[in-house]
Amino acid sequence: DVKVTQSSRYLVKRTGEKVFLECVQDMDHENMFWYRQDPGLGLRLIYFSYDVKMKEKGDIPEGYSVSREKKERFSLILESASTNQTSMYLCASSLTSARGNEQFFGPGTRLTVL
Amino acid sequence: AQSVTQLDSQVPVFEEAPVELRCNYSSSVSVYLFWYVQYPNQGLQLLLKYLSGSTLVKGINGFEAEFNKSQTSFHLRKPSVHISDTAEYFCAVRMEYGNKLVFGAGTILRVKS
């Protein structure tokens, strides 16, 4: 079974801090994704990566950056955390961009910015 | 741009009753359609997907969905729900040429005894 793990389930940070959220997948998937989930808004794509060192902006990239130095690891970085970035963050991966390939999700990191 | 509308934010239903969770999408090109389920404090898990072929798709846990191209809908159904089906359900769409999923806002299914 595919396993997607996220470094923390819960995280509390202060405004202005630099925050790193880590995601690791163990099935050699090409694509990796970061979403944020907010009540009533569903999941919104922040960034995705289709290969090592490659990234593309999603729908809401402002205030975030990403890093993919190794195929299995995809990091989301909040350069200067703000209270409006309090949210649930979900990482996902998929094998390729071929049709119908499902995305596999990690358990999520609930981030609170005070 | 694609969009996905889940028409109900919450659906309360009694155990063993049937349920339908509605999903409509907007796209002028061919799409692939997915339903995911999120149990409390967990990530999302795929329930079923429509790629092509038969418009009735069967998934895990007794769920099924029907693709209706003319109505651009992909409603999820289960003939008899259990307490354990209490969760949030997300409909998602992906364009034929692309690797991004667009999600609906989610529907919380509450099964009552």
PDB file of C-alpha atoms in Angstrom:
ATOM      1  CA  ASP A   1       0.000   0.000   0.000  1.00  0.00           C
ATOM      2  CA  VAL A   2       1.072   3.527  -0.705  1.00  0.00           C
ATOM      3  CA  LYS A   3       1.991   5.441   2.366  1.00  0.00           C
ATOM      4  CA  VAL A   4       2.132   9.215   2.569  1.00  0.00           C
ATOM      5  CA  THR A   5       3.394  10.545   5.864  1.00  0.00           C
ATOM      6  CA  GLN A   6       3.461  14.074   7.188  1.00  0.00           C
ATOM      7  CA  SER A   7       5.937  15.172   9.805  1.00  0.00           C
ATOM      8  CA  SER A   8       3.445  16.518  12.331  1.00  0.00           C
ATOM      9  CA  ARG A   9      -0.256  16.013  13.026  1.00  0.00           C
ATOM     10  CA  TYR A  10      -0.540  19.234  15.028  1.00  0.00           C
ATOM     11  CA  LEU A  11       1.649  22.316  14.984  1.00  0.00           C
ATOM     12  CA  VAL A  12       1.399  25.642  16.797  1.00  0.00           C
ATOM     13  CA  LYS A  13       3.520  28.537  15.597  1.00  0.00           C
ATOM     14  CA  ARG A  14       3.709  32.272  16.192  1.00  0.00           C
ATOM     15  CA  THR A  15       3.113  35.019  13.657  1.00  0.00           C
ATOM     16  CA  GLY A  16       6.252  35.740  11.674  1.00  0.00           C
ATOM     17  CA  GLU A  17       7.890  32.373  12.240  1.00  0.00           C
ATOM     18  CA  LYS A  18       9.230  30.340   9.340  1.00  0.00           C
ATOM     19  CA  VAL A  19       7.371  27.031   9.196  1.00  0.00           C
ATOM     20  CA  PHE A  20       8.339  23.815   7.453  1.00  0.00           C
ATOM     21  CA  LEU A  21       5.820  21.074   6.718  1.00  0.00           C
ATOM     22  CA  GLU A  22       7.337  17.849   5.492  1.00  0.00           C
ATOM     23  CA  CYS A  23       5.759  15.105   3.413  1.00  0.00           C
ATOM     24  CA  VAL A  24       7.251  11.761   2.434  1.00  0.00           C
ATOM     25  CA  GLN A  25       5.845   9.083   0.130  1.00  0.00           C
ATOM     26  CA  ASP A  26       7.235   5.587  -0.168  1.00  0.00           C
ATOM     27  CA  MET A  27       6.024   4.435  -3.601  1.00  0.00           C
ATOM     28  CA  ASP A  28       8.278   6.258  -6.044  1.00  0.00           C
ATOM     29  CA  HIS A  29       5.481   8.576  -7.198  1.00  0.00           C
ATOM     30  CA  GLU A  30       6.363  11.305  -9.658  1.00  0.00           C
ATOM     31  CA  ASN A  31       3.744  13.837  -8.606  1.00  0.00           C
ATOM     32  CA  MET A  32       3.335  15.399  -5.197  1.00  0.00           C
ATOM     33  CA  PHE A  33       0.840  18.019  -4.051  1.00  0.00           C
ATOM     34  CA  TRP A  34       0.159  20.365  -1.159  1.00  0.00           C
ATOM     35  CA  TYR A  35      -3.400  21.423  -0.348  1.00  0.00           C
ATOM     36  CA  ARG A  36      -4.980  23.412   2.391  1.00  0.00           C
ATOM     37  CA  GLN A  37      -8.388  22.413   3.679  1.00  0.00           C
ATOM     38  CA  ASP A  38     -10.769  24.926   5.228  1.00  0.00           C
ATOM     39  CA  PRO A  39     -14.390  24.359   6.276  1.00  0.00           C
ATOM     40  CA  GLY A  40     -16.812  25.146   3.478  1.00  0.00           C
ATOM     41  CA  LEU A  41     -14.018  25.624   0.940  1.00  0.00           C
ATOM     42  CA  GLY A  42     -12.928  22.040   0.366  1.00  0.00           C
ATOM     43  CA  LEU A  43      -9.332  21.458  -0.661  1.00  0.00           C
ATOM     44  CA  ARG A  44      -7.404  24.128  -2.495  1.00  0.00           C
ATOM     45  CA  LEU A  45      -4.150  23.417  -4.280  1.00  0.00           C
ATOM     46  CA  ILE A  46      -1.156  25.421  -3.083  1.00  0.00           C
ATOM     47  CA  TYR A  47       1.687  23.916  -5.129  1.00  0.00           C
ATOM     48  CA  PHE A  48       2.492  20.714  -6.893  1.00  0.00           C
ATOM     49  CA  SER A  49       5.615  19.043  -8.220  1.00  0.00           C
ATOM     50  CA  TYR A  50       5.889  16.618 -11.126  1.00  0.00           C
ATOM     51  CA  ASP A  51       9.578  15.834 -10.728  1.00  0.00           C
ATOM     52  CA  VAL A  52      12.555  16.528  -8.514  1.00  0.00           C
ATOM     53  CA  LYS A  53      13.323  20.249  -8.384  1.00  0.00           C
ATOM     54  CA  MET A  54      10.250  20.976 -10.518  1.00  0.00           C
ATOM     55  CA  LYS A  55       7.254  22.835  -9.134  1.00  0.00           C
ATOM     56  CA  GLU A  56       4.166  24.613 -10.321  1.00  0.00           C
ATOM     57  CA  LYS A  57       1.906  27.056  -8.561  1.00  0.00           C
ATOM     58  CA  GLY A  58      -1.555  25.931  -7.699  1.00  0.00           C
ATOM     59  CA  ASP A  59      -4.544  28.117  -7.024  1.00  0.00           C
ATOM     60  CA  ILE A  60      -3.380  29.782  -3.804  1.00  0.00           C
ATOM     61  CA  PRO A  61       0.451  29.961  -3.753  1.00  0.00           C
ATOM     62  CA  GLU A  62       0.767  33.366  -2.099  1.00  0.00           C
ATOM     63  CA  GLY A  63       2.680  33.206   1.170  1.00  0.00           C
ATOM     64  CA  TYR A  64       4.008  29.716   0.486  1.00  0.00           C
ATOM     65  CA  SER A  65       6.977  28.112  -1.206  1.00  0.00           C
ATOM     66  CA  VAL A  66       7.973  24.500  -1.753  1.00  0.00           C
ATOM     67  CA  SER A  67      11.050  22.369  -2.108  1.00  0.00           C
ATOM     68  CA  ARG A  68      11.566  18.997  -3.707  1.00  0.00           C
ATOM     69  CA  GLU A  69      15.200  17.935  -3.546  1.00  0.00           C
ATOM     70  CA  LYS A  70      14.449  14.206  -3.490  1.00  0.00           C
ATOM     71  CA  LYS A  71      11.718  12.309  -5.260  1.00  0.00           C
ATOM     72  CA  GLU A  72      10.118  11.000  -2.078  1.00  0.00           C
ATOM     73  CA  ARG A  73      10.033  14.270  -0.138  1.00  0.00           C
ATOM     74  CA  PHE A  74       8.039  17.441  -0.737  1.00  0.00           C
ATOM     75  CA  SER A  75       8.269  20.321   1.713  1.00  0.00           C
ATOM     76  CA  LEU A  76       5.895  23.229   2.156  1.00  0.00           C
ATOM     77  CA  ILE A  77       7.419  26.409   3.578  1.00  0.00           C
ATOM     78  CA  LEU A  78       5.611  29.325   5.143  1.00  0.00           C
ATOM     79  CA  GLU A  79       8.225  32.062   4.960  1.00  0.00           C
ATOM     80  CA  SER A  80       6.538  34.254   7.574  1.00  0.00           C
ATOM     81  CA  ALA A  81       3.504  32.623   9.116  1.00  0.00           C
ATOM     82  CA  SER A  82       0.355  34.659   9.490  1.00  0.00           C
ATOM     83  CA  THR A  83      -2.876  33.958  11.343  1.00  0.00           C
ATOM     84  CA  ASN A  84      -4.777  33.519   8.072  1.00  0.00           C
ATOM     85  CA  GLN A  85      -2.593  30.505   7.358  1.00  0.00           C
ATOM     86  CA  THR A  86      -4.157  28.617  10.256  1.00  0.00           C
ATOM     87  CA  SER A  87      -5.570  25.601   8.491  1.00  0.00           C
ATOM     88  CA  MET A  88      -5.350  21.877   7.816  1.00  0.00           C
ATOM     89  CA  TYR A  89      -2.589  21.060   5.334  1.00  0.00           C
ATOM     90  CA  LEU A  90      -2.795  17.883   3.287  1.00  0.00           C
ATOM     91  CA  CYS A  91      -0.053  16.344   1.202  1.00  0.00           C
ATOM     92  CA  ALA A  92      -0.805  13.933  -1.638  1.00  0.00           C
ATOM     93  CA  SER A  93       1.080  11.970  -4.265  1.00  0.00           C
ATOM     94  CA  SER A  94       0.232  10.208  -7.515  1.00  0.00           C
ATOM     95  CA  LEU A  95       2.173   7.814  -9.693  1.00  0.00           C
ATOM     96  CA  THR A  96       2.203   9.808 -12.921  1.00  0.00           C
ATOM     97  CA  SER A  97       0.031  12.263 -14.767  1.00  0.00           C
ATOM     98  CA  ALA A  98      -1.575   9.416 -16.712  1.00  0.00           C
ATOM     99  CA  ARG A  99      -5.312   9.467 -16.866  1.00  0.00           C
ATOM    100  CA  GLY A 100      -7.176   8.383 -13.813  1.00  0.00           C
ATOM    101  CA  ASN A 101      -4.204   8.016 -11.517  1.00  0.00           C
ATOM    102  CA  GLU A 102      -5.593   8.660  -8.092  1.00  0.00           C
ATOM    103  CA  GLN A 103      -3.956  10.858  -5.522  1.00  0.00           C
ATOM    104  CA  PHE A 104      -3.019   9.279  -2.208  1.00  0.00           C
ATOM    105  CA  PHE A 105      -3.271  11.528   0.816  1.00  0.00           C
ATOM    106  CA  GLY A 106      -1.386  11.861   4.055  1.00  0.00           C
ATOM    107  CA  PRO A 107      -3.193  12.274   7.399  1.00  0.00           C
ATOM    108  CA  GLY A 108      -2.820  16.042   7.415  1.00  0.00           C
ATOM    109  CA  THR A 109      -1.115  18.642   9.608  1.00  0.00           C
ATOM    110  CA  ARG A 110      -3.337  20.984  11.562  1.00  0.00           C
ATOM    111  CA  LEU A 111      -1.413  24.235  11.817  1.00  0.00           C
ATOM    112  CA  THR A 112      -2.385  26.987  14.230  1.00  0.00           C
ATOM    113  CA  VAL A 113      -0.675  30.361  13.916  1.00  0.00           C
ATOM    114  CA  LEU A 114      -1.041  32.560  16.985  1.00  0.00           C
TER     115      LEU A 114
ATOM    116  CA  ALA B   1     -11.962  27.264 -15.342  1.00  0.00           C
ATOM    117  CA  GLN B   2     -13.321  24.115 -13.833  1.00  0.00           C
ATOM    118  CA  SER B   3     -15.519  24.199 -10.785  1.00  0.00           C
ATOM    119  CA  VAL B   4     -17.215  21.590  -8.659  1.00  0.00           C
ATOM    120  CA  THR B   5     -20.405  22.212  -6.719  1.00  0.00           C
ATOM    121  CA  GLN B   6     -21.553  19.958  -3.942  1.00  0.00           C
ATOM    122  CA  LEU B   7     -25.095  21.035  -3.399  1.00  0.00           C
ATOM    123  CA  ASP B   8     -25.449  20.041   0.251  1.00  0.00           C
ATOM    124  CA  SER B   9     -23.030  21.029   2.977  1.00  0.00           C
ATOM    125  CA  GLN B  10     -24.568  18.564   5.448  1.00  0.00           C
ATOM    126  CA  VAL B  11     -26.810  15.551   4.987  1.00  0.00           C
ATOM    127  CA  PRO B  12     -28.368  13.960   8.083  1.00  0.00           C
ATOM    128  CA  VAL B  13     -29.821  10.494   7.579  1.00  0.00           C
ATOM    129  CA  PHE B  14     -30.973   7.611   9.736  1.00  0.00           C
ATOM    130  CA  GLU B  15     -29.096   4.336   9.787  1.00  0.00           C
ATOM    131  CA  GLU B  16     -30.165   1.858   7.067  1.00  0.00           C
ATOM    132  CA  ALA B  17     -31.790   4.617   5.007  1.00  0.00           C
ATOM    133  CA  PRO B  18     -30.614   5.369   1.445  1.00  0.00           C
ATOM    134  CA  VAL B  19     -28.546   8.461   0.754  1.00  0.00           C
ATOM    135  CA  GLU B  20     -27.544  10.537  -2.252  1.00  0.00           C
ATOM    136  CA  LEU B  21     -24.783  13.150  -2.160  1.00  0.00           C
ATOM    137  CA  ARG B  22     -24.967  15.490  -5.097  1.00  0.00           C
ATOM    138  CA  CYS B  23     -22.114  16.790  -7.219  1.00  0.00           C
ATOM    139  CA  ASN B  24     -22.167  18.967 -10.311  1.00  0.00           C
ATOM    140  CA  TYR B  25     -19.187  20.161 -12.291  1.00  0.00           C
ATOM    141  CA  SER B  26     -18.539  22.696 -14.994  1.00  0.00           C
ATOM    142  CA  SER B  27     -16.187  21.840 -17.790  1.00  0.00           C
ATOM    143  CA  SER B  28     -16.357  22.011 -21.557  1.00  0.00           C
ATOM    144  CA  VAL B  29     -13.824  19.239 -22.057  1.00  0.00           C
ATOM    145  CA  SER B  30     -13.623  15.610 -21.089  1.00  0.00           C
ATOM    146  CA  VAL B  31     -13.049  15.051 -17.432  1.00  0.00           C
ATOM    147  CA  TYR B  32     -12.298  12.338 -14.946  1.00  0.00           C
ATOM    148  CA  LEU B  33     -14.400  12.295 -11.793  1.00  0.00           C
ATOM    149  CA  PHE B  34     -13.613  11.134  -8.282  1.00  0.00           C
ATOM    150  CA  TRP B  35     -15.265  10.772  -4.917  1.00  0.00           C
ATOM    151  CA  TYR B  36     -13.089  10.811  -1.796  1.00  0.00           C
ATOM    152  CA  VAL B  37     -14.090  10.201   1.826  1.00  0.00           C
ATOM    153  CA  GLN B  38     -12.465  11.748   4.894  1.00  0.00           C
ATOM    154  CA  TYR B  39     -13.125  10.119   8.253  1.00  0.00           C
ATOM    155  CA  PRO B  40     -12.552  12.252  11.351  1.00  0.00           C
ATOM    156  CA  ASN B  41      -8.895  13.129  11.911  1.00  0.00           C
ATOM    157  CA  GLN B  42      -7.743  11.294   8.804  1.00  0.00           C
ATOM    158  CA  GLY B  43      -6.616  12.109   5.295  1.00  0.00           C
ATOM    159  CA  LEU B  44      -8.720  11.509   2.190  1.00  0.00           C
ATOM    160  CA  GLN B  45      -9.346   8.038   0.812  1.00  0.00           C
ATOM    161  CA  LEU B  46     -10.588   7.253  -2.687  1.00  0.00           C
ATOM    162  CA  LEU B  47     -14.119   5.849  -2.813  1.00  0.00           C
ATOM    163  CA  LEU B  48     -14.514   5.521  -6.572  1.00  0.00           C
ATOM    164  CA  LYS B  49     -13.628   7.107  -9.883  1.00  0.00           C
ATOM    165  CA  TYR B  50     -15.071   7.503 -13.359  1.00  0.00           C
ATOM    166  CA  LEU B  51     -12.650   7.482 -16.286  1.00  0.00           C
ATOM    167  CA  SER B  52     -14.710   6.186 -19.202  1.00  0.00           C
ATOM    168  CA  GLY B  53     -17.098   3.410 -20.154  1.00  0.00           C
ATOM    169  CA  SER B  54     -20.073   2.469 -18.032  1.00  0.00           C
ATOM    170  CA  THR B  55     -21.648   5.505 -16.429  1.00  0.00           C
ATOM    171  CA  LEU B  56     -22.437   3.589 -13.241  1.00  0.00           C
ATOM    172  CA  VAL B  57     -19.346   3.207 -11.115  1.00  0.00           C
ATOM    173  CA  LYS B  58     -19.116   1.016  -8.043  1.00  0.00           C
ATOM    174  CA  GLY B  59     -16.731   1.790  -5.237  1.00  0.00           C
ATOM    175  CA  ILE B  60     -15.734   0.620  -1.809  1.00  0.00           C
ATOM    176  CA  ASN B  61     -18.048   0.245   1.183  1.00  0.00           C
ATOM    177  CA  GLY B  62     -21.147  -0.232  -0.984  1.00  0.00           C
ATOM    178  CA  PHE B  63     -21.068   3.216  -2.583  1.00  0.00           C
ATOM    179  CA  GLU B  64     -21.783   3.857  -6.235  1.00  0.00           C
ATOM    180  CA  ALA B  65     -21.992   6.922  -8.452  1.00  0.00           C
ATOM    181  CA  GLU B  66     -23.546   7.713 -11.802  1.00  0.00           C
ATOM    182  CA  PHE B  67     -21.938   9.946 -14.393  1.00  0.00           C
ATOM    183  CA  ASN B  68     -24.443  12.043 -16.320  1.00  0.00           C
ATOM    184  CA  LYS B  69     -22.732  13.982 -19.067  1.00  0.00           C
ATOM    185  CA  SER B  70     -25.784  15.951 -20.178  1.00  0.00           C
ATOM    186  CA  GLN B  71     -26.419  17.179 -16.646  1.00  0.00           C
ATOM    187  CA  THR B  72     -22.693  17.397 -15.775  1.00  0.00           C
ATOM    188  CA  SER B  73     -23.372  15.509 -12.572  1.00  0.00           C
ATOM    189  CA  PHE B  74     -21.706  12.717 -10.638  1.00  0.00           C
ATOM    190  CA  HIS B  75     -23.971  11.934  -7.680  1.00  0.00           C
ATOM    191  CA  LEU B  76     -22.904   9.454  -5.016  1.00  0.00           C
ATOM    192  CA  ARG B  77     -25.386   6.935  -3.639  1.00  0.00           C
ATOM    193  CA  LYS B  78     -25.639   4.190  -1.082  1.00  0.00           C
ATOM    194  CA  PRO B  79     -28.810   2.119  -0.637  1.00  0.00           C
ATOM    195  CA  SER B  80     -28.382   1.590   3.112  1.00  0.00           C
ATOM    196  CA  VAL B  81     -26.004   3.605   5.285  1.00  0.00           C
ATOM    197  CA  HIS B  82     -24.276   2.615   8.509  1.00  0.00           C
ATOM    198  CA  ILE B  83     -23.138   4.682  11.455  1.00  0.00           C
ATOM    199  CA  SER B  84     -19.572   4.098  10.265  1.00  0.00           C
ATOM    200  CA  ASP B  85     -20.322   6.026   7.047  1.00  0.00           C
ATOM    201  CA  THR B  86     -20.366   9.256   9.048  1.00  0.00           C
ATOM    202  CA  ALA B  87     -17.636  11.307   7.369  1.00  0.00           C
ATOM    203  CA  GLU B  88     -17.036  14.153   4.959  1.00  0.00           C
ATOM    204  CA  TYR B  89     -17.277  13.353   1.259  1.00  0.00           C
ATOM    205  CA  PHE B  90     -15.521  15.265  -1.495  1.00  0.00           C
ATOM    206  CA  CYS B  91     -16.231  15.240  -5.189  1.00  0.00           C
ATOM    207  CA  ALA B  92     -13.299  16.108  -7.455  1.00  0.00           C
ATOM    208  CA  VAL B  93     -12.762  16.597 -11.163  1.00  0.00           C
ATOM    209  CA  ARG B  94      -9.669  16.411 -13.302  1.00  0.00           C
ATOM    210  CA  MET B  95      -9.369  17.510 -16.886  1.00  0.00           C
ATOM    211  CA  GLU B  96      -8.417  14.892 -19.461  1.00  0.00           C
ATOM    212  CA  TYR B  97      -5.075  16.601 -20.061  1.00  0.00           C
ATOM    213  CA  GLY B  98      -3.748  17.735 -16.745  1.00  0.00           C
ATOM    214  CA  ASN B  99      -2.796  16.472 -13.335  1.00  0.00           C
ATOM    215  CA  LYS B 100      -4.639  18.867 -11.056  1.00  0.00           C
ATOM    216  CA  LEU B 101      -7.726  17.903  -9.140  1.00  0.00           C
ATOM    217  CA  VAL B 102     -10.396  20.489  -8.409  1.00  0.00           C
ATOM    218  CA  PHE B 103     -12.400  19.676  -5.298  1.00  0.00           C
ATOM    219  CA  GLY B 104     -15.885  20.574  -4.198  1.00  0.00           C
ATOM    220  CA  ALA B 105     -16.498  22.120  -0.785  1.00  0.00           C
ATOM    221  CA  GLY B 106     -17.443  18.778   0.749  1.00  0.00           C
ATOM    222  CA  THR B 107     -20.607  17.240   2.175  1.00  0.00           C
ATOM    223  CA  ILE B 108     -20.745  16.049   5.763  1.00  0.00           C
ATOM    224  CA  LEU B 109     -22.809  12.884   6.042  1.00  0.00           C
ATOM    225  CA  ARG B 110     -24.189  12.345   9.541  1.00  0.00           C
ATOM    226  CA  VAL B 111     -25.735   8.951  10.119  1.00  0.00           C
ATOM    227  CA  LYS B 112     -28.023   8.784  13.137  1.00  0.00           C
ATOM    228  CA  SER B 113     -29.220   5.691  14.974  1.00  0.00           C
TER     229      SER B 113
END
